[in-house]
Short mmCIF file of C-alpha atoms and ligand atoms in Angstrom, two decimals:
data_model
loop_
_atom_site.label_atom_id
_atom_site.label_comp_id
_atom_site.label_asym_id
_atom_site.label_seq_id
_atom_site.Cartn_x
_atom_site.Cartn_y
_atom_site.Cartn_z
CA MET A 457 0.14 -19.39 64.07
CA ASN A 458 0.32 -16.63 66.68
CA SER A 459 1.35 -13.15 65.60
CA SER A 460 4.77 -13.32 67.31
CA GLN A 461 5.78 -16.11 64.92
CA VAL A 462 5.02 -14.04 61.84
CA HIS A 463 7.87 -12.19 60.12
CA ARG A 464 6.81 -8.63 59.29
CA VAL A 465 8.61 -7.65 56.11
CA ILE A 466 9.31 -4.77 53.75
CA PHE A 467 10.21 -6.24 50.36
CA ASP A 468 12.68 -4.14 48.34
CA THR A 469 12.61 -5.44 44.78
CA ASP A 470 13.02 -4.84 41.02
CA PRO A 471 10.45 -7.25 39.51
CA GLY A 472 11.81 -9.14 37.56
CA VAL A 473 10.83 -12.79 37.11
CA ASP A 474 12.59 -14.27 40.16
CA ASP A 475 11.39 -11.24 42.15
CA ALA A 476 7.83 -12.24 41.20
CA MET A 477 8.56 -15.79 42.34
CA ALA A 478 9.83 -14.42 45.65
CA LEU A 479 6.82 -12.15 46.13
CA TYR A 480 4.37 -14.98 45.55
CA PHE A 481 6.30 -17.24 47.94
CA ALA A 482 6.04 -14.49 50.58
CA LEU A 483 2.32 -13.96 49.98
CA ALA A 484 1.68 -17.70 50.14
CA HIS A 485 3.72 -18.40 53.28
CA PRO A 486 1.74 -18.26 56.54
CA ALA A 487 4.70 -16.95 58.57
CA ILE A 488 5.36 -13.90 56.35
CA GLU A 489 3.40 -10.64 56.40
CA VAL A 490 4.42 -8.22 53.62
CA LEU A 491 3.85 -4.72 55.04
CA GLY A 492 5.02 -2.88 51.95
CA ILE A 493 6.91 -3.19 48.70
CA THR A 494 9.64 -0.74 47.76
CA THR A 495 11.04 -0.75 44.25
CA SER A 496 14.28 0.00 42.44
CA PHE A 497 15.66 0.16 38.92
CA GLY A 498 17.48 -3.05 37.98
CA ASN A 499 15.79 -5.75 35.95
CA VAL A 500 13.55 -2.99 34.52
CA THR A 501 13.20 0.77 35.01
CA VAL A 502 11.96 1.74 38.45
CA ALA A 503 8.64 2.95 36.98
CA GLN A 504 8.11 -0.48 35.42
CA ALA A 505 9.24 -2.21 38.62
CA ALA A 506 6.66 -0.30 40.66
CA GLN A 507 3.89 -1.05 38.15
CA ASN A 508 4.89 -4.72 38.13
CA ALA A 509 4.71 -4.88 41.92
CA LEU A 510 1.23 -3.31 41.86
CA TYR A 511 0.19 -5.66 39.09
CA LEU A 512 1.47 -8.83 40.79
CA CYS A 513 -0.34 -7.87 43.99
CA ALA A 514 -3.56 -7.10 42.10
CA LEU A 515 -3.38 -10.44 40.27
CA ALA A 516 -3.07 -12.17 43.63
CA GLY A 517 -5.92 -10.14 45.11
CA ARG A 518 -3.72 -8.40 47.68
CA ARG A 519 -3.65 -4.71 48.62
CA ILE A 520 -0.16 -3.87 49.81
CA PRO A 521 1.45 -0.41 49.75
CA VAL A 522 3.88 -0.11 46.82
CA THR A 523 6.35 2.77 46.49
CA GLN A 524 8.70 3.84 43.73
CA GLY A 525 12.35 4.27 44.65
CA VAL A 526 15.71 5.06 43.14
CA ASP A 527 15.91 5.21 39.36
CA ARG A 528 19.68 4.94 38.92
CA PRO A 529 22.89 3.98 40.68
CA TRP A 530 24.37 6.20 43.36
CA LEU A 531 27.47 7.23 41.39
CA LYS A 532 28.06 5.11 38.32
CA PRO A 533 26.19 5.85 35.06
CA ALA A 534 22.78 4.27 34.52
CA GLU A 535 22.48 1.44 31.97
CA ALA A 536 19.64 -0.10 29.99
CA PRO A 537 17.77 -2.91 31.80
CA PRO A 538 18.43 -6.51 30.64
CA ALA A 539 15.28 -7.17 28.59
CA TYR A 540 16.87 -10.36 27.24
CA ILE A 541 16.75 -11.90 30.76
CA HIS A 542 13.41 -10.76 32.21
CA GLY A 543 11.59 -9.48 29.11
CA ALA A 544 11.00 -5.84 28.18
CA ASP A 545 8.20 -5.70 30.78
CA GLY A 546 10.19 -7.59 33.43
CA LEU A 547 7.66 -10.43 33.47
CA GLY A 548 8.66 -12.36 30.37
CA ASN A 549 6.63 -10.13 28.02
CA LEU A 550 3.16 -11.01 29.32
CA PRO A 551 0.80 -11.33 26.34
CA ASP A 552 -1.92 -9.24 28.00
CA ARG A 553 -2.35 -7.30 31.19
CA MET A 554 -5.64 -6.73 32.93
CA ALA A 555 -6.30 -3.14 33.98
CA VAL A 556 -5.61 -2.50 37.66
CA SER A 557 -6.94 0.44 39.66
CA GLU A 558 -4.46 0.34 42.54
CA GLN A 559 -2.21 3.38 42.87
CA LEU A 560 1.27 3.82 44.25
CA ASP A 561 1.90 5.14 47.75
CA LEU A 562 3.49 8.43 46.72
CA ARG A 563 6.30 8.45 49.27
CA PRO A 564 9.76 7.69 47.87
CA SER A 565 10.77 4.14 48.83
CA ALA A 566 13.55 5.30 51.17
CA GLN A 567 11.11 7.51 53.08
CA PHE A 568 8.61 4.65 53.33
CA ILE A 569 11.31 2.40 54.81
CA VAL A 570 12.24 5.06 57.37
CA ASP A 571 8.60 5.81 58.29
CA MET A 572 7.79 2.13 58.76
CA ALA A 573 10.94 1.44 60.79
CA ARG A 574 10.30 4.42 63.09
CA ALA A 575 6.68 3.33 63.62
CA ASN A 576 7.64 -0.31 64.35
CA PRO A 577 11.09 -0.18 65.99
CA GLY A 578 12.89 -3.50 66.06
CA GLU A 579 10.06 -5.38 64.36
CA ILE A 580 10.62 -5.22 60.62
CA THR A 581 12.82 -7.45 58.48
CA LEU A 582 13.94 -5.85 55.24
CA VAL A 583 14.25 -8.40 52.45
CA ALA A 584 16.15 -6.75 49.57
CA VAL A 585 16.52 -8.48 46.22
CA GLY A 586 17.55 -5.70 43.84
CA PRO A 587 20.25 -3.00 43.69
CA LEU A 588 20.63 -1.43 47.13
CA GLY A 589 20.02 2.30 46.48
CA ASN A 590 16.81 2.51 48.52
CA LEU A 591 18.47 1.10 51.63
CA SER A 592 21.48 3.31 51.16
CA LEU A 593 19.29 6.42 50.84
CA ALA A 594 17.20 5.37 53.84
CA LEU A 595 20.44 5.21 55.87
CA LEU A 596 21.16 8.82 54.94
CA LEU A 597 17.63 9.90 55.92
CA GLU A 598 17.79 8.03 59.23
CA PRO A 599 21.30 7.14 60.45
CA ALA A 600 19.74 5.15 63.33
CA LEU A 601 17.99 2.83 60.85
CA PRO A 602 20.21 -0.19 61.69
CA SER A 603 18.86 -0.17 65.25
CA LEU A 604 15.26 0.38 64.08
CA LEU A 605 15.11 -2.67 61.82
CA LYS A 606 15.13 -6.25 63.07
CA GLN A 607 17.41 -7.51 60.30
CA VAL A 608 18.28 -7.20 56.62
CA ILE A 609 18.36 -10.22 54.33
CA LEU A 610 19.63 -9.48 50.85
CA MET A 611 19.97 -11.45 47.66
CA GLY A 612 23.20 -10.32 46.08
CA GLY A 613 26.91 -10.85 45.85
CA THR A 614 29.09 -13.91 45.66
CA VAL A 615 32.16 -15.20 47.49
CA LEU A 616 33.45 -18.36 45.77
CA GLU A 617 30.96 -18.88 42.94
CA PRO A 618 31.78 -17.06 39.67
CA GLY A 619 29.82 -13.85 39.13
CA ASN A 620 26.99 -13.41 36.65
CA VAL A 621 27.89 -10.00 35.22
CA SER A 622 31.67 -10.35 35.44
CA PRO A 623 33.92 -13.16 36.67
CA VAL A 624 33.60 -11.73 40.20
CA ALA A 625 30.42 -9.64 40.37
CA GLU A 626 26.76 -10.47 40.90
CA ALA A 627 24.15 -8.24 39.17
CA ASN A 628 22.43 -6.57 42.14
CA ILE A 629 25.72 -5.48 43.70
CA TRP A 630 27.32 -4.56 40.38
CA ASN A 631 24.28 -2.37 39.56
CA ASP A 632 25.08 -0.07 42.49
CA PRO A 633 28.34 -1.00 44.19
CA HIS A 634 28.67 2.25 46.17
CA ALA A 635 25.23 1.78 47.70
CA ALA A 636 25.98 -1.88 48.40
CA ASP A 637 29.18 -1.11 50.32
CA ARG A 638 27.27 1.37 52.45
CA VAL A 639 24.67 -1.31 53.22
CA PHE A 640 27.28 -3.96 54.09
CA THR A 641 29.06 -1.59 56.50
CA ALA A 642 26.01 -0.02 58.18
CA GLY A 643 25.98 -2.25 61.25
CA TRP A 644 22.62 -3.99 61.12
CA PRO A 645 22.15 -7.75 61.42
CA LEU A 646 22.64 -8.62 57.76
CA THR A 647 22.54 -11.91 55.90
CA MET A 648 23.82 -12.17 52.35
CA VAL A 649 22.15 -14.76 50.14
CA GLY A 650 24.37 -14.74 47.06
CA LEU A 651 25.28 -16.85 44.07
CA ASP A 652 27.16 -19.32 46.31
CA VAL A 653 23.71 -20.65 47.21
CA THR A 654 21.34 -19.34 44.54
CA HIS A 655 23.25 -21.20 41.81
CA ARG A 656 22.50 -24.43 43.69
CA LEU A 657 18.71 -24.15 43.38
CA VAL A 658 17.40 -24.95 39.91
CA LEU A 659 13.61 -24.80 39.62
CA PRO A 660 12.15 -26.52 36.54
CA VAL A 661 9.43 -24.90 34.45
CA THR A 662 7.37 -28.06 35.02
CA LEU A 663 7.09 -27.11 38.69
CA PHE A 664 5.49 -23.77 37.73
CA GLN A 665 3.22 -25.61 35.29
CA LYS A 666 2.16 -27.89 38.16
CA ILE A 667 1.46 -24.90 40.41
CA ALA A 668 -0.52 -23.16 37.64
CA ASP A 669 -2.53 -26.32 36.89
CA HIS A 670 -3.30 -26.72 40.59
CA HIS A 671 -4.59 -23.18 41.14
CA ARG A 672 -5.98 -22.32 37.70
CA HIS A 673 -5.53 -18.66 38.61
CA ARG A 674 -4.26 -15.66 36.60
CA ALA A 675 -1.51 -15.00 39.17
CA THR A 676 0.10 -18.42 38.82
CA ASP A 677 -0.54 -18.40 35.05
CA ALA A 678 1.43 -15.13 34.80
CA LEU A 679 4.24 -16.59 36.93
CA HIS A 680 4.38 -19.70 34.74
CA HIS A 681 4.57 -17.54 31.60
CA ALA A 682 7.33 -15.34 33.06
CA VAL A 683 9.42 -18.31 34.26
CA SER A 684 9.18 -19.96 30.83
CA PHE A 685 10.81 -16.87 29.28
CA TYR A 686 13.43 -16.64 32.04
CA ALA A 687 14.34 -20.33 31.66
CA ASP A 688 15.35 -19.74 28.04
CA PHE A 689 18.02 -17.29 29.20
CA TYR A 690 19.47 -19.68 31.78
CA GLY A 691 19.15 -22.70 29.52
CA ALA A 692 21.34 -20.99 26.92
CA ARG A 693 24.11 -20.48 29.50
CA PHE A 694 24.11 -23.51 31.81
CA ALA A 695 23.86 -27.05 30.41
CA HIS A 696 22.63 -28.54 33.69
CA VAL A 697 19.84 -25.92 33.84
CA ALA A 698 18.93 -26.54 30.20
CA ALA A 699 18.76 -30.28 30.92
CA VAL A 700 15.73 -29.74 33.18
CA ARG A 701 14.44 -26.62 31.36
CA GLY A 702 14.75 -24.62 34.53
CA CYS A 703 16.07 -21.43 36.07
CA PHE A 704 17.82 -20.27 39.22
CA GLY A 705 15.51 -19.26 42.03
CA HIS A 706 17.78 -16.37 43.20
CA ASP A 707 15.44 -13.97 45.00
CA VAL A 708 13.10 -16.49 46.58
CA LEU A 709 16.02 -17.85 48.59
CA ALA A 710 16.09 -14.64 50.63
CA PHE A 711 12.59 -15.48 51.87
CA ILE A 712 13.41 -19.16 52.27
CA TYR A 713 16.33 -18.12 54.48
CA LEU A 714 13.93 -15.94 56.50
CA VAL A 715 11.55 -18.80 57.33
CA ALA A 716 14.00 -21.73 57.27
CA PRO A 717 17.54 -20.55 58.10
CA TYR A 718 18.42 -24.09 59.22
CA LEU A 719 18.50 -25.09 55.54
CA PHE A 720 21.63 -22.93 55.03
CA GLU A 721 25.27 -22.97 56.14
CA THR A 722 26.62 -19.51 56.84
CA GLN A 723 29.97 -17.93 57.48
CA SER A 724 30.42 -14.72 59.47
CA GLY A 725 32.84 -11.96 58.50
CA GLN A 726 33.21 -8.43 57.22
CA VAL A 727 32.02 -7.92 53.64
CA ARG A 728 33.25 -5.05 51.48
CA VAL A 729 32.30 -4.18 47.90
CA VAL A 730 34.75 -3.16 45.20
CA SER A 731 33.30 0.08 43.85
CA ASP A 732 35.39 0.74 40.72
CA GLY A 733 37.68 -0.88 38.18
CA LEU A 734 37.85 -4.34 36.70
CA ALA A 735 36.47 -6.00 39.84
CA GLN A 736 33.60 -3.51 40.24
CA GLY A 737 30.78 -5.08 42.22
CA GLN A 738 32.85 -7.87 43.74
CA THR A 739 31.81 -8.76 47.29
CA ILE A 740 34.85 -9.69 49.34
CA LEU A 741 34.29 -11.68 52.54
CA LYS A 742 37.02 -11.59 55.17
CA ARG A 743 37.17 -15.34 55.71
CA GLN A 744 39.98 -15.49 58.28
CA PRO A 745 38.68 -13.84 61.46
CA GLY A 746 41.97 -14.17 63.34
CA ILE A 747 43.99 -11.97 61.00
CA ASP A 748 44.36 -8.27 61.71
CA TYR A 749 45.03 -6.87 58.24
CA PRO A 750 46.90 -3.52 57.99
CA HIS A 751 44.68 -2.33 55.09
CA PRO A 752 42.39 0.41 56.54
CA GLY A 753 39.30 -1.02 54.81
CA TRP A 754 39.40 -4.08 57.06
CA ASP A 755 39.88 -2.68 60.55
CA ALA A 756 38.24 -4.71 63.31
CA SER A 757 35.65 -2.03 64.12
CA ARG A 758 33.75 -2.70 60.89
CA PRO A 759 30.60 -4.80 61.35
CA ALA A 760 30.41 -8.42 60.22
CA SER A 761 27.72 -9.95 58.03
CA SER A 762 26.46 -13.50 57.84
CA VAL A 763 27.01 -15.01 54.39
CA CYS A 764 25.20 -18.08 53.05
CA MET A 765 27.76 -20.52 51.62
CA ALA A 766 25.75 -23.76 51.21
CA LEU A 767 22.15 -24.92 51.32
CA ASP A 768 19.98 -28.02 51.31
CA ALA A 769 18.68 -27.55 47.75
CA PRO A 770 16.11 -30.41 47.73
CA ALA A 771 14.61 -29.13 51.00
CA CYS A 772 14.47 -25.55 49.67
CA SER A 773 12.80 -26.78 46.50
CA ALA A 774 10.27 -28.82 48.50
CA LEU A 775 9.49 -25.83 50.73
CA PHE A 776 8.97 -23.66 47.65
CA GLU A 777 6.58 -26.19 46.15
CA THR A 778 4.51 -26.87 49.28
CA THR A 779 4.21 -23.14 49.95
CA LEU A 780 3.03 -22.25 46.43
CA MET A 781 0.61 -25.21 46.43
CA ARG A 782 -1.17 -23.91 49.55
CA SER A 783 -4.55 -22.16 49.25
CA TRP A 784 -3.29 -18.60 49.17
CA LEU A 785 -5.18 -17.12 46.23
CA PRO A 786 -8.76 -15.78 46.17
CA ALA A 787 -11.22 -17.66 43.98
C1 LIG B 174 19.75 -11.03 40.80
O1 LIG B 174 19.77 -10.14 39.68
C2 LIG B 174 18.49 -10.00 39.14
O2 LIG B 174 18.52 -10.18 37.76
C3 LIG B 174 17.62 -11.02 39.79
O3 LIG B 174 16.30 -10.55 39.97
C4 LIG B 174 18.30 -11.28 41.10
O4 LIG B 174 17.85 -10.35 42.08
C5 LIG B 174 20.53 -12.28 40.47
O5 LIG B 174 21.87 -11.96 40.21
CA1 LIG B 175 15.80 -9.03 41.79
#
């Protein structure tokens, strides 16, 4: 594969079990080069998220710059992380952790994003799969950021599918709705990979067992352990997920969209985020392009996003499996 076919990526994440899945997909895929990992509060505290990113990279034998980012929402009060979904450590309560010597890059995540974008104008894709405070802060540091990045692909939000933290809100957006609205209205090429598609991809624990058996490596063992914990949460809430003892693949679909966008159906339109009240965190897609609404929040000058509304789930699942079964781990 020549270098022009490789996607150069900054991964903004709050690992998190499905974040770990996404990271390992990215490290295993030959067309993705992870230039850096920026971290946020969300599934765990930001300090834990950063340590988890370092740890996951060390397990996989990869040295990638990791930075620590925002530790709370832009305006709304901070809340305790959901240990019942991802475990108190974010990785399904791993029974033991090997010591790792790698240290954080000491720049704040937003500064790292700005530095990398300025040094590589137009080249970097930002894949964001947590609350969006780092991107929002980076926009304040460098208002020209939308023209310095190639594109943003984010896991978050929902249009027609019910929310997962309220009837209308998805967790990443709900965690920092003010930051999210800033990101959706910034004017960069942006694709939203939300619950409309992520709730269509159920990955069974047996698949992670198969991957772990194939590699016999501590990285895939840790992923298998984490997914087993995560599957218990989803199994208790969705009968069809319990039936296969599986989980949703949420974050990995942002990377699958990056390398295989033809597996998705998208709709283009302005997206705004409800910042307060009962519908806090709702992502609203303007689905009728021909209508010129009088409400000032929807004037035609606001940029449009591309929103994933359907996907080929069997093909996404097959791509996930073939990618993780490649030889991507050191002996
Ligand atoms: C999103 O919220 C987090 O719990 C997951 O890691 C994912 O990014 C799904 O709503
Ligand atoms: Ca996440």
